[in-house]
Each structure stands twice: as C-alpha cells, then as structure tokens.
PDB file of C-alpha atoms and ligand atoms in Angstrom:
ATOM      1  CA  UNK Z  68       0.000   0.000   0.000  1.00  0.00           C
ATOM      2  CA  UNK Z  69       1.384   3.412  -0.925  1.00  0.00           C
ATOM      3  CA  UNK Z  70       1.650   6.282   1.537  1.00  0.00           C
ATOM      4  CA  UNK Z  71      -1.005   8.190  -0.377  1.00  0.00           C
ATOM      5  CA  UNK Z  72      -3.361   5.235  -0.221  1.00  0.00           C
ATOM      6  CA  UNK Z  73      -2.756   4.798   3.514  1.00  0.00           C
ATOM      7  CA  UNK Z  74      -3.484   8.464   4.107  1.00  0.00           C
ATOM      8  CA  UNK Z  75      -6.656   8.082   2.104  1.00  0.00           C
ATOM      9  CA  UNK Z  76      -7.812   5.341   4.509  1.00  0.00           C
ATOM     10  CA  UNK Z  77      -7.710   7.470   7.648  1.00  0.00           C
ATOM     11  CA  UNK Z  78     -10.585   9.255   9.356  1.00  0.00           C
ATOM     12  CA  UNK Z  79     -13.962   9.664   7.728  1.00  0.00           C
ATOM     13  CA  UNK Z  80     -12.821   8.074   4.494  1.00  0.00           C
ATOM     14  CA  UNK Z  81     -12.739   4.675   6.264  1.00  0.00           C
ATOM     15  CA  UNK Z  82     -16.534   4.569   6.054  1.00  0.00           C
ATOM     16  CA  UNK Z  83     -16.300   5.531   2.367  1.00  0.00           C
ATOM     17  CA  UNK Z  84     -13.804   2.681   1.864  1.00  0.00           C
ATOM     18  CA  UNK Z  85     -16.514   0.231   2.899  1.00  0.00           C
ATOM     19  CA  UNK Z  86     -15.758  -0.384   6.589  1.00  0.00           C
ATOM     20  CA  UNK Z  87     -18.395   0.254   9.210  1.00  0.00           C
ATOM     21  CA  UNK Z  88     -17.777   2.475  12.207  1.00  0.00           C
ATOM     22  CA  UNK Z  89     -19.623   1.231  15.278  1.00  0.00           C
ATOM     23  CA  UNK Z  90     -21.583   3.398  17.740  1.00  0.00           C
ATOM     24  CA  UNK Z  91     -18.554   3.647  20.033  1.00  0.00           C
ATOM     25  CA  UNK Z  92     -16.294   4.766  17.197  1.00  0.00           C
ATOM     26  CA  UNK Z  93     -14.461   1.443  16.930  1.00  0.00           C
ATOM     27  CA  UNK Z  94     -14.136  -0.248  13.583  1.00  0.00           C
ATOM     28  CA  UNK Z  95     -16.646  -3.056  13.204  1.00  0.00           C
ATOM     29  CA  UNK Z  96     -14.225  -5.027  11.046  1.00  0.00           C
ATOM     30  CA  UNK Z  97     -11.487  -4.735  13.676  1.00  0.00           C
ATOM     31  CA  UNK Z  98     -10.227  -7.942  15.292  1.00  0.00           C
ATOM     32  CA  UNK Z  99     -11.705  -8.506  18.756  1.00  0.00           C
ATOM     33  CA  UNK Z 100      -9.262  -9.446  21.522  1.00  0.00           C
ATOM     34  CA  UNK Z 101      -9.255 -13.133  22.453  1.00  0.00           C
ATOM     35  CA  UNK Z 102     -11.409 -14.310  25.356  1.00  0.00           C
ATOM     36  CA  UNK Z 103      -9.657 -15.462  28.513  1.00  0.00           C
ATOM     37  CA  UNK Z 104     -12.253 -18.242  28.709  1.00  0.00           C
ATOM     38  CA  UNK Z 105     -15.347 -18.648  30.863  1.00  0.00           C
ATOM     39  CA  UNK Z 106     -15.356 -16.940  34.245  1.00  0.00           C
ATOM     40  CA  UNK Z 107     -16.081 -18.588  37.574  1.00  0.00           C
ATOM     41  CA  UNK Z 108     -19.923 -18.876  37.676  1.00  0.00           C
ATOM     42  CA  UNK Z 109     -19.825 -17.465  41.204  1.00  0.00           C
ATOM     43  CA  UNK Z 110     -18.151 -14.294  39.906  1.00  0.00           C
ATOM     44  CA  UNK Z 111     -20.794 -13.868  37.194  1.00  0.00           C
ATOM     45  CA  UNK Z 112     -23.581 -14.374  39.752  1.00  0.00           C
ATOM     46  CA  UNK Z 113     -21.977 -11.831  42.097  1.00  0.00           C
ATOM     47  CA  UNK Z 114     -21.573  -9.293  39.276  1.00  0.00           C
ATOM     48  CA  UNK Z 115     -25.255  -9.583  38.309  1.00  0.00           C
ATOM     49  CA  UNK Z 116     -26.102  -9.299  42.028  1.00  0.00           C
ATOM     50  CA  UNK Z 117     -23.868  -6.210  42.311  1.00  0.00           C
ATOM     51  CA  UNK Z 118     -25.858  -4.420  39.585  1.00  0.00           C
ATOM     52  CA  UNK Z 119     -29.182  -5.360  41.190  1.00  0.00           C
ATOM     53  CA  UNK Z 120     -28.025  -4.422  44.709  1.00  0.00           C
ATOM     54  CA  UNK Z 121     -26.710  -0.999  43.680  1.00  0.00           C
ATOM     55  CA  UNK Z 122     -30.016  -0.270  41.951  1.00  0.00           C
ATOM     56  CA  UNK Z 123     -32.043  -1.539  44.897  1.00  0.00           C
ATOM     57  CA  UNK Z 124     -30.080   0.486  47.444  1.00  0.00           C
ATOM     58  CA  UNK Z 125     -30.596   3.697  45.453  1.00  0.00           C
ATOM     59  CA  UNK Z 126     -26.939   4.139  44.480  1.00  0.00           C
ATOM     60  CA  UNK Z 127     -27.745   3.713  40.791  1.00  0.00           C
ATOM     61  CA  UNK Z 128     -30.891   4.623  38.857  1.00  0.00           C
ATOM     62  CA  UNK Z 129     -30.930   3.939  35.121  1.00  0.00           C
ATOM     63  CA  UNK Z 130     -27.270   5.011  35.030  1.00  0.00           C
ATOM     64  CA  UNK Z 131     -24.061   3.780  36.600  1.00  0.00           C
ATOM     65  CA  UNK Z 132     -22.176   0.510  36.195  1.00  0.00           C
ATOM     66  CA  UNK Z 133     -20.079  -1.999  38.086  1.00  0.00           C
ATOM     67  CA  UNK Z 134     -17.397  -4.358  36.789  1.00  0.00           C
ATOM     68  CA  UNK Z 135     -15.250  -7.261  37.974  1.00  0.00           C
ATOM     69  CA  UNK Z 136     -11.804  -8.355  36.858  1.00  0.00           C
ATOM     70  CA  UNK Z 137     -11.727 -11.803  35.229  1.00  0.00           C
ATOM     71  CA  UNK Z 138     -10.737 -14.548  37.682  1.00  0.00           C
ATOM     72  CA  UNK Z 139      -8.557 -16.225  35.000  1.00  0.00           C
ATOM     73  CA  UNK Z 140      -6.811 -13.227  33.447  1.00  0.00           C
ATOM     74  CA  UNK Z 141      -5.907  -9.921  35.113  1.00  0.00           C
ATOM     75  CA  UNK Z 142      -6.031  -8.260  31.663  1.00  0.00           C
ATOM     76  CA  UNK Z 143      -9.735  -8.895  31.200  1.00  0.00           C
ATOM     77  CA  UNK Z 144     -12.833  -7.656  33.023  1.00  0.00           C
ATOM     78  CA  UNK Z 145     -16.598  -8.015  32.752  1.00  0.00           C
ATOM     79  CA  UNK Z 146     -19.325  -5.405  32.673  1.00  0.00           C
ATOM     80  CA  UNK Z 147     -22.849  -5.173  31.310  1.00  0.00           C
ATOM     81  CA  UNK Z 148     -23.882  -3.932  27.900  1.00  0.00           C
ATOM     82  CA  UNK Z 149     -25.492  -0.460  28.061  1.00  0.00           C
ATOM     83  CA  UNK Z 150     -28.460  -1.237  30.306  1.00  0.00           C
ATOM     84  CA  UNK Z 151     -30.177   0.006  33.483  1.00  0.00           C
ATOM     85  CA  UNK Z 152     -28.555  -1.815  36.444  1.00  0.00           C
ATOM     86  CA  UNK Z 153     -31.837  -3.314  37.744  1.00  0.00           C
ATOM     87  CA  UNK Z 154     -32.290  -5.162  34.429  1.00  0.00           C
ATOM     88  CA  UNK Z 155     -28.841  -6.782  34.114  1.00  0.00           C
ATOM     89  CA  UNK Z 156     -28.615 -10.576  33.684  1.00  0.00           C
ATOM     90  CA  UNK Z 157     -25.630 -12.875  33.016  1.00  0.00           C
ATOM     91  CA  UNK Z 158     -26.383 -12.777  29.264  1.00  0.00           C
ATOM     92  CA  UNK Z 159     -25.822  -9.004  29.239  1.00  0.00           C
ATOM     93  CA  UNK Z 160     -22.213  -9.207  30.433  1.00  0.00           C
ATOM     94  CA  UNK Z 161     -19.424  -8.338  28.001  1.00  0.00           C
ATOM     95  CA  UNK Z 162     -15.769  -9.338  28.435  1.00  0.00           C
ATOM     96  CA  UNK Z 163     -13.287  -6.482  27.845  1.00  0.00           C
ATOM     97  CA  UNK Z 164      -9.539  -6.065  27.587  1.00  0.00           C
ATOM     98  CA  UNK Z 165      -7.810  -3.254  29.498  1.00  0.00           C
ATOM     99  CA  UNK Z 166      -8.165  -0.866  26.540  1.00  0.00           C
ATOM    100  CA  UNK Z 167     -11.972  -1.310  26.765  1.00  0.00           C
ATOM    101  CA  UNK Z 168     -12.067  -3.379  23.569  1.00  0.00           C
ATOM    102  CA  UNK Z 169     -14.975  -5.860  23.775  1.00  0.00           C
ATOM    103  CA  UNK Z 170     -14.322  -9.593  23.286  1.00  0.00           C
ATOM    104  CA  UNK Z 171     -17.956 -10.544  22.595  1.00  0.00           C
ATOM    105  CA  UNK Z 172     -19.884  -7.420  21.670  1.00  0.00           C
ATOM    106  CA  UNK Z 173     -22.297  -9.098  19.205  1.00  0.00           C
ATOM    107  CA  UNK Z 174     -23.581  -5.720  18.029  1.00  0.00           C
ATOM    108  CA  UNK Z 175     -24.730  -4.617  21.462  1.00  0.00           C
ATOM    109  CA  UNK Z 176     -24.518  -1.013  22.730  1.00  0.00           C
ATOM    110  CA  UNK Z 177     -21.779  -0.297  25.255  1.00  0.00           C
ATOM    111  CA  UNK Z 178     -21.418   2.063  28.215  1.00  0.00           C
ATOM    112  CA  UNK Z 179     -19.472   5.100  26.949  1.00  0.00           C
ATOM    113  CA  UNK Z 180     -17.777   5.399  30.354  1.00  0.00           C
ATOM    114  CA  UNK Z 181     -16.242   1.895  30.344  1.00  0.00           C
ATOM    115  CA  UNK Z 182     -12.815   3.657  30.325  1.00  0.00           C
ATOM    116  CA  UNK Z 183     -13.338   4.460  34.030  1.00  0.00           C
ATOM    117  CA  UNK Z 184     -13.032   0.733  34.643  1.00  0.00           C
ATOM    118  CA  UNK Z 185     -10.297  -0.227  32.171  1.00  0.00           C
ATOM    119  CA  UNK Z 186      -7.946   2.582  33.189  1.00  0.00           C
ATOM    120  CA  UNK Z 187      -8.393   1.896  36.920  1.00  0.00           C
ATOM    121  CA  UNK Z 188      -7.674  -1.834  36.364  1.00  0.00           C
ATOM    122  CA  UNK Z 189      -4.540  -0.826  34.434  1.00  0.00           C
ATOM    123  CA  UNK Z 190      -3.315   1.528  37.155  1.00  0.00           C
ATOM    124  CA  UNK Z 191      -4.295  -0.569  40.189  1.00  0.00           C
ATOM    125  CA  UNK Z 192      -3.300  -4.273  40.103  1.00  0.00           C
ATOM    126  CA  UNK Z 193      -4.858  -4.696  43.583  1.00  0.00           C
ATOM    127  CA  UNK Z 194      -8.319  -3.681  42.337  1.00  0.00           C
ATOM    128  CA  UNK Z 195     -10.689  -6.479  41.254  1.00  0.00           C
ATOM    129  CA  UNK Z 196     -13.994  -4.567  41.204  1.00  0.00           C
ATOM    130  CA  UNK Z 197     -15.012  -1.023  40.217  1.00  0.00           C
ATOM    131  CA  UNK Z 198     -18.368   0.749  40.626  1.00  0.00           C
ATOM    132  CA  UNK Z 199     -19.255   4.066  39.002  1.00  0.00           C
ATOM    133  CA  UNK Z 200     -22.424   5.842  40.127  1.00  0.00           C
ATOM    134  CA  UNK Z 201     -24.100   9.236  40.371  1.00  0.00           C
ATOM    135  CA  UNK Z 202     -24.804   8.506  44.051  1.00  0.00           C
ATOM    136  CA  UNK Z 203     -27.126  11.417  44.922  1.00  0.00           C
ATOM    137  CA  UNK Z 204     -25.817  12.402  48.367  1.00  0.00           C
ATOM    138  CA  UNK Z 205     -22.198  12.235  47.175  1.00  0.00           C
ATOM    139  CA  UNK Z 206     -22.660  14.833  44.417  1.00  0.00           C
ATOM    140  CA  UNK Z 207     -22.739  17.848  46.850  1.00  0.00           C
ATOM    141  CA  UNK Z 208     -19.357  16.848  48.293  1.00  0.00           C
ATOM    142  CA  UNK Z 209     -17.879  16.854  44.786  1.00  0.00           C
ATOM    143  CA  UNK Z 210     -18.897  20.465  44.162  1.00  0.00           C
ATOM    144  CA  UNK Z 211     -18.489  21.997  47.644  1.00  0.00           C
ATOM    145  CA  UNK Z 212     -15.384  23.111  49.532  1.00  0.00           C
ATOM    146  CA  UNK Z 213     -16.652  20.976  52.444  1.00  0.00           C
ATOM    147  CA  UNK Z 214     -14.724  17.698  52.336  1.00  0.00           C
ATOM    148  CA  UNK Z 215     -16.342  14.316  52.931  1.00  0.00           C
ATOM    149  CA  UNK Z 216     -15.124  12.883  56.263  1.00  0.00           C
ATOM    150  CA  UNK Z 217     -16.034   9.663  58.090  1.00  0.00           C
ATOM    151  CA  UNK Z 218     -18.895  10.365  60.512  1.00  0.00           C
ATOM    152  CA  UNK Z 219     -19.211   6.771  61.698  1.00  0.00           C
ATOM    153  CA  UNK Z 220     -17.313   3.496  61.841  1.00  0.00           C
ATOM    154  CA  UNK Z 221     -19.107   2.008  58.792  1.00  0.00           C
ATOM    155  CA  UNK Z 222     -17.350   4.571  56.632  1.00  0.00           C
ATOM    156  CA  UNK Z 223     -13.918   4.304  58.273  1.00  0.00           C
ATOM    157  CA  UNK Z 224     -12.482   3.477  54.841  1.00  0.00           C
ATOM    158  CA  UNK Z 225     -12.789   7.208  54.027  1.00  0.00           C
ATOM    159  CA  UNK Z 226      -9.797   7.648  56.353  1.00  0.00           C
ATOM    160  CA  UNK Z 227      -8.515  11.239  56.233  1.00  0.00           C
ATOM    161  CA  UNK Z 228     -10.589  12.078  53.148  1.00  0.00           C
ATOM    162  CA  UNK Z 229     -11.087  11.275  49.473  1.00  0.00           C
ATOM    163  CA  UNK Z 230      -9.737  12.927  46.319  1.00  0.00           C
ATOM    164  CA  UNK Z 231     -11.990  14.878  43.934  1.00  0.00           C
ATOM    165  CA  UNK Z 232     -11.506  14.463  40.192  1.00  0.00           C
ATOM    166  CA  UNK Z 233     -12.225  17.724  38.371  1.00  0.00           C
ATOM    167  CA  UNK Z 234     -12.423  16.750  34.726  1.00  0.00           C
ATOM    168  CA  UNK Z 235     -12.105  20.401  33.630  1.00  0.00           C
ATOM    169  CA  UNK Z 236      -8.801  20.868  35.462  1.00  0.00           C
ATOM    170  CA  UNK Z 237      -7.549  17.544  34.088  1.00  0.00           C
ATOM    171  CA  UNK Z 238      -8.536  17.698  30.404  1.00  0.00           C
ATOM    172  CA  UNK Z 239     -10.376  21.008  29.831  1.00  0.00           C
ATOM    173  CA  UNK Z 240     -13.963  21.588  28.731  1.00  0.00           C
ATOM    174  CA  UNK Z 241     -15.835  18.339  28.092  1.00  0.00           C
ATOM    175  CA  UNK Z 242     -19.334  16.848  28.183  1.00  0.00           C
ATOM    176  CA  UNK Z 243     -18.333  15.616  31.713  1.00  0.00           C
ATOM    177  CA  UNK Z 244     -18.156  11.976  30.596  1.00  0.00           C
ATOM    178  CA  UNK Z 245     -15.111   9.752  31.083  1.00  0.00           C
ATOM    179  CA  UNK Z 246     -15.605   8.341  27.610  1.00  0.00           C
ATOM    180  CA  UNK Z 247     -12.063   7.770  26.398  1.00  0.00           C
ATOM    181  CA  UNK Z 248      -8.735   6.436  27.652  1.00  0.00           C
ATOM    182  CA  UNK Z 249      -7.168   9.874  28.242  1.00  0.00           C
ATOM    183  CA  UNK Z 250     -10.011  10.879  30.576  1.00  0.00           C
ATOM    184  CA  UNK Z 251      -9.990   7.440  32.222  1.00  0.00           C
ATOM    185  CA  UNK Z 252      -6.268   7.693  32.884  1.00  0.00           C
ATOM    186  CA  UNK Z 253      -6.697  11.153  34.454  1.00  0.00           C
ATOM    187  CA  UNK Z 254      -9.436   9.763  36.713  1.00  0.00           C
ATOM    188  CA  UNK Z 255      -7.284   6.779  37.735  1.00  0.00           C
ATOM    189  CA  UNK Z 256      -4.472   9.197  38.520  1.00  0.00           C
ATOM    190  CA  UNK Z 257      -6.794  11.252  40.766  1.00  0.00           C
ATOM    191  CA  UNK Z 258      -7.933   8.056  42.527  1.00  0.00           C
ATOM    192  CA  UNK Z 259      -4.298   7.217  43.353  1.00  0.00           C
ATOM    193  CA  UNK Z 260      -4.135   4.513  46.014  1.00  0.00           C
ATOM    194  CA  UNK Z 261      -7.490   5.467  47.627  1.00  0.00           C
ATOM    195  CA  UNK Z 262     -10.706   3.400  47.756  1.00  0.00           C
ATOM    196  CA  UNK Z 263     -12.839   6.015  45.997  1.00  0.00           C
ATOM    197  CA  UNK Z 264     -12.670   9.236  44.032  1.00  0.00           C
ATOM    198  CA  UNK Z 265     -15.436  11.845  43.902  1.00  0.00           C
ATOM    199  CA  UNK Z 266     -16.125  13.224  40.423  1.00  0.00           C
ATOM    200  CA  UNK Z 267     -16.963  16.957  40.349  1.00  0.00           C
ATOM    201  CA  UNK Z 268     -20.442  17.601  38.942  1.00  0.00           C
ATOM    202  CA  UNK Z 269     -20.955  13.911  38.205  1.00  0.00           C
ATOM    203  CA  UNK Z 270     -20.660  11.194  40.883  1.00  0.00           C
ATOM    204  CA  UNK Z 271     -17.962   8.829  42.080  1.00  0.00           C
ATOM    205  CA  UNK Z 272     -15.855   5.767  41.313  1.00  0.00           C
ATOM    206  CA  UNK Z 273     -15.347   3.192  44.057  1.00  0.00           C
ATOM    207  CA  UNK Z 274     -12.913   0.261  44.012  1.00  0.00           C
ATOM    208  CA  UNK Z 275     -12.169  -2.869  45.992  1.00  0.00           C
ATOM    209  CA  UNK Z 276     -10.312  -6.184  46.008  1.00  0.00           C
ATOM    210  CA  UNK Z 277     -13.644  -7.988  45.335  1.00  0.00           C
ATOM    211  CA  UNK Z 278     -17.221  -7.089  44.365  1.00  0.00           C
ATOM    212  CA  UNK Z 279     -18.654  -6.904  47.926  1.00  0.00           C
ATOM    213  CA  UNK Z 280     -16.100  -4.171  48.759  1.00  0.00           C
ATOM    214  CA  UNK Z 281     -16.906  -1.999  45.725  1.00  0.00           C
ATOM    215  CA  UNK Z 282     -20.640  -2.437  46.407  1.00  0.00           C
ATOM    216  CA  UNK Z 283     -20.456  -2.097  50.213  1.00  0.00           C
ATOM    217  CA  UNK Z 284     -18.228   0.975  50.050  1.00  0.00           C
ATOM    218  CA  UNK Z 285     -20.577   2.579  47.491  1.00  0.00           C
ATOM    219  CA  UNK Z 286     -23.533   2.021  49.818  1.00  0.00           C
ATOM    220  CA  UNK Z 287     -21.778   3.289  52.941  1.00  0.00           C
ATOM    221  CA  UNK Z 288     -20.296   6.288  51.115  1.00  0.00           C
ATOM    222  CA  UNK Z 289     -23.794   7.335  50.119  1.00  0.00           C
ATOM    223  CA  UNK Z 290     -25.005   6.828  53.725  1.00  0.00           C
ATOM    224  CA  UNK Z 291     -22.028   8.700  55.188  1.00  0.00           C
ATOM    225  CA  UNK Z 292     -22.634  11.643  52.838  1.00  0.00           C
ATOM    226  CA  UNK Z 293     -26.293  11.797  53.869  1.00  0.00           C
ATOM    227  CA  UNK Z 294     -25.519  11.531  57.599  1.00  0.00           C
ATOM    228  CA  UNK Z 295     -22.654  14.038  57.384  1.00  0.00           C
ATOM    229  CA  UNK Z 296     -24.939  16.595  55.698  1.00  0.00           C
ATOM    230  CA  UNK Z 297     -27.560  15.983  58.427  1.00  0.00           C
ATOM    231  CA  UNK Z 298     -24.976  16.427  61.196  1.00  0.00           C
ATOM    232  CA  UNK Z 299     -23.698  19.646  59.614  1.00  0.00           C
ATOM    233  CA  UNK Z 300     -27.274  20.856  59.206  1.00  0.00           C
ATOM    234  CA  UNK Z 301     -27.812  20.706  62.978  1.00  0.00           C
ATOM    235  CA  UNK Z 302     -25.682  23.826  63.094  1.00  0.00           C
ATOM    236  CA  UNK Z 303     -23.148  22.971  65.796  1.00  0.00           C
ATOM    237  CA  UNK Z 304     -19.705  21.507  65.425  1.00  0.00           C
ATOM    238  CA  UNK Z 305     -19.281  17.992  64.015  1.00  0.00           C
ATOM    239  CA  UNK Z 306     -16.822  15.450  65.416  1.00  0.00           C
ATOM    240  CA  UNK Z 307     -15.540  13.084  62.769  1.00  0.00           C
ATOM    241  CA  UNK Z 308     -13.661   9.850  63.227  1.00  0.00           C
ATOM    242  CA  UNK Z 309     -10.037  10.698  63.855  1.00  0.00           C
ATOM    243  CA  UNK Z 310      -7.808   9.255  61.084  1.00  0.00           C
ATOM    244  CA  UNK Z 311      -6.228   7.130  63.827  1.00  0.00           C
ATOM    245  CA  UNK Z 312      -9.677   5.745  64.795  1.00  0.00           C
ATOM    246  CA  UNK Z 313     -10.447   5.101  61.124  1.00  0.00           C
ATOM    247  CA  UNK Z 314      -7.171   3.197  60.781  1.00  0.00           C
ATOM    248  CA  UNK Z 315      -7.940   1.106  63.898  1.00  0.00           C
ATOM    249  CA  UNK Z 316     -11.410   0.208  62.563  1.00  0.00           C
ATOM    250  CA  UNK Z 317      -9.828  -0.984  59.322  1.00  0.00           C
ATOM    251  CA  UNK Z 318      -7.162  -2.954  61.201  1.00  0.00           C
ATOM    252  CA  UNK Z 319      -9.724  -4.686  63.397  1.00  0.00           C
ATOM    253  CA  UNK Z 320     -11.271  -6.209  60.284  1.00  0.00           C
ATOM    254  CA  UNK Z 321     -14.739  -5.153  61.382  1.00  0.00           C
ATOM    255  CA  UNK Z 322     -17.101  -4.824  58.383  1.00  0.00           C
ATOM    256  CA  UNK Z 323     -14.205  -5.161  56.017  1.00  0.00           C
ATOM    257  CA  UNK Z 324     -15.368  -8.021  53.840  1.00  0.00           C
ATOM    258  CA  UNK Z 325     -19.089  -7.141  53.972  1.00  0.00           C
ATOM    259  CA  UNK Z 326     -19.909 -10.866  54.376  1.00  0.00           C
ATOM    260  CA  UNK Z 327     -23.002 -10.267  56.540  1.00  0.00           C
ATOM    261  CA  UNK Z 328     -24.663  -7.504  54.475  1.00  0.00           C
ATOM    262  CA  UNK Z 329     -23.591  -9.158  51.180  1.00  0.00           C
ATOM    263  CA  UNK Z 330     -25.663 -12.219  52.026  1.00  0.00           C
ATOM    264  CA  UNK Z 331     -28.657 -10.013  52.868  1.00  0.00           C
ATOM    265  CA  UNK Z 332     -28.300  -7.652  49.882  1.00  0.00           C
ATOM    266  CA  UNK Z 333     -27.909 -10.571  47.486  1.00  0.00           C
ATOM    267  CA  UNK Z 334     -30.957 -12.371  48.855  1.00  0.00           C
ATOM    268  CA  UNK Z 335     -33.055  -9.215  48.540  1.00  0.00           C
ATOM    269  CA  UNK Z 336     -31.724  -8.391  45.063  1.00  0.00           C
ATOM    270  CA  UNK Z 337     -31.890 -11.875  43.500  1.00  0.00           C
ATOM    271  CA  UNK Z 338     -34.728 -13.273  45.581  1.00  0.00           C
ATOM    272  CA  UNK Z 339     -32.687 -16.243  46.791  1.00  0.00           C
TER     273      UNK Z 339
HETATM  274 MN1   MN G1456     -21.387   8.689  34.778  1.00  0.00          MN
END
C-alpha cells in the first residue's frame, strides 16, 4: 500500500472505503481481543447481584455501572452492555480487555464510560472490582469546599478524606463523561491509592479487592454523605472519626469483607 493510499484510509474516508464504524467509534471489522475463557460462575452471579443491589439500594438509577476483573486473566474484566442496572442478567455481560475493547460485543450497545473501569484496572493491580455511580448524596461533596469525612465506623475506609476528580482541570472543557482512555487515565491518577474518588459535577468511582467491597463501600459512602450533611445541618460543630480511629477500625477487620450484608443484599436483590 502506498503512503497516499494509507493516508486516504484514515478518518472519515474509512466509512467511504466500505468499513463500518460502530456506535462507540471502533471499527466493526477490527479484530476482537481473544477471550480469557469462561469466568467462575460465582463471579458472574456476584456481578449480576452487584448491579441489582446498587439499583435496589438507590446508588444507581438507570445510570451507573459496576465491573469485575476476570478470575482467570488480570487483563480482562466483565461489565454489562449499556443497560439500566436493575435489568442486568448474566447474558448481558461483556468481556473487555484493558483498553476497553470488547471480546464478545455481538452488536450490542456499550457504556461510553467503560474507560473508568479499564484505566483503573490498568493503574491498580490490587483492584478487582469497580463501581461508578451518580450517588445522589455524594454529588454535593464533589462540588463543595466541604470535604467528605467519616462520621461513623461504617465509613472508616474514608480515612482522612477522598480525592476529587475535576475533569475540567484535568482535560479542559468536556461533556463531563469519562468516555475515552485519556479521561480514564486522568481519573485513575486522581484516585491514586485510595478506595474512591469523587467526580466533580458527576458522581464517584469506588474500588475494591472484590465485588462486595466496591458495592459495600458505594452504599456506605452514600449513607455517610447523607448523615454528614444531616450532622452539619444541625448547626453545631461535628466530630468526625479521627484518622487514627479510622485506621484502627480498618485494622480490626470489622465490616471489612461485607460478608453479613452481602448475604442479605444478594438475597433481597436476587430473591434467593
Ligand atoms: Mn457517569
């Protein structure tokens, strides 16, 4: 192929050359990455449960998504096709590589913000689950100068505070969506080694070493935000957990794996 010909095949002319451009901007004719094979059925069940639980607990409405790293391959993860969380079933899950390329798209629509997940998995080898939501009580703390602080032991994982990702400071004027790798990388950078990052004017991303952590932390972050706003609204001073107390709660292992609520949430969400 000549240089001229190659130049001709870039950009909009690709469609003219007979190749289809998918809704996400990827080339339909492009090779999909290979599958890492079937996941542990327990992981798939927990991921479906995670979607249902986050919807049921009011963390997600028709928007938001949760993902889990593949148990067989750290370079693959699963998340739903573009769908309201309460409606997700195992058949809706898509396997992705860490550049957010789908393994088994089958023409389905994808979440535009899947790069939140892929870039966090790239940056954080310890993370095995990611949840992104527009958690309503969290949004004020992303736009206010008042920082979120742990008001009770269930939110001790907040520690001495959480970072805020301001997409405008990171990449300039946007439609607020983390819909490409550059934006995803900037978000992952803001998250650093923390358990969650607030997203200014948008919501939050929460991570964990397994699905119950990402789900449990999302739920208790929402509750902490609500309770903190109530405490501040009383008008007096507010005493937060000291970072040392927060550290001791985490060390004691109390509530850390969310085993007790996970069983309850899953039963309520899946009806079994
Ligand atoms: Mn979003």
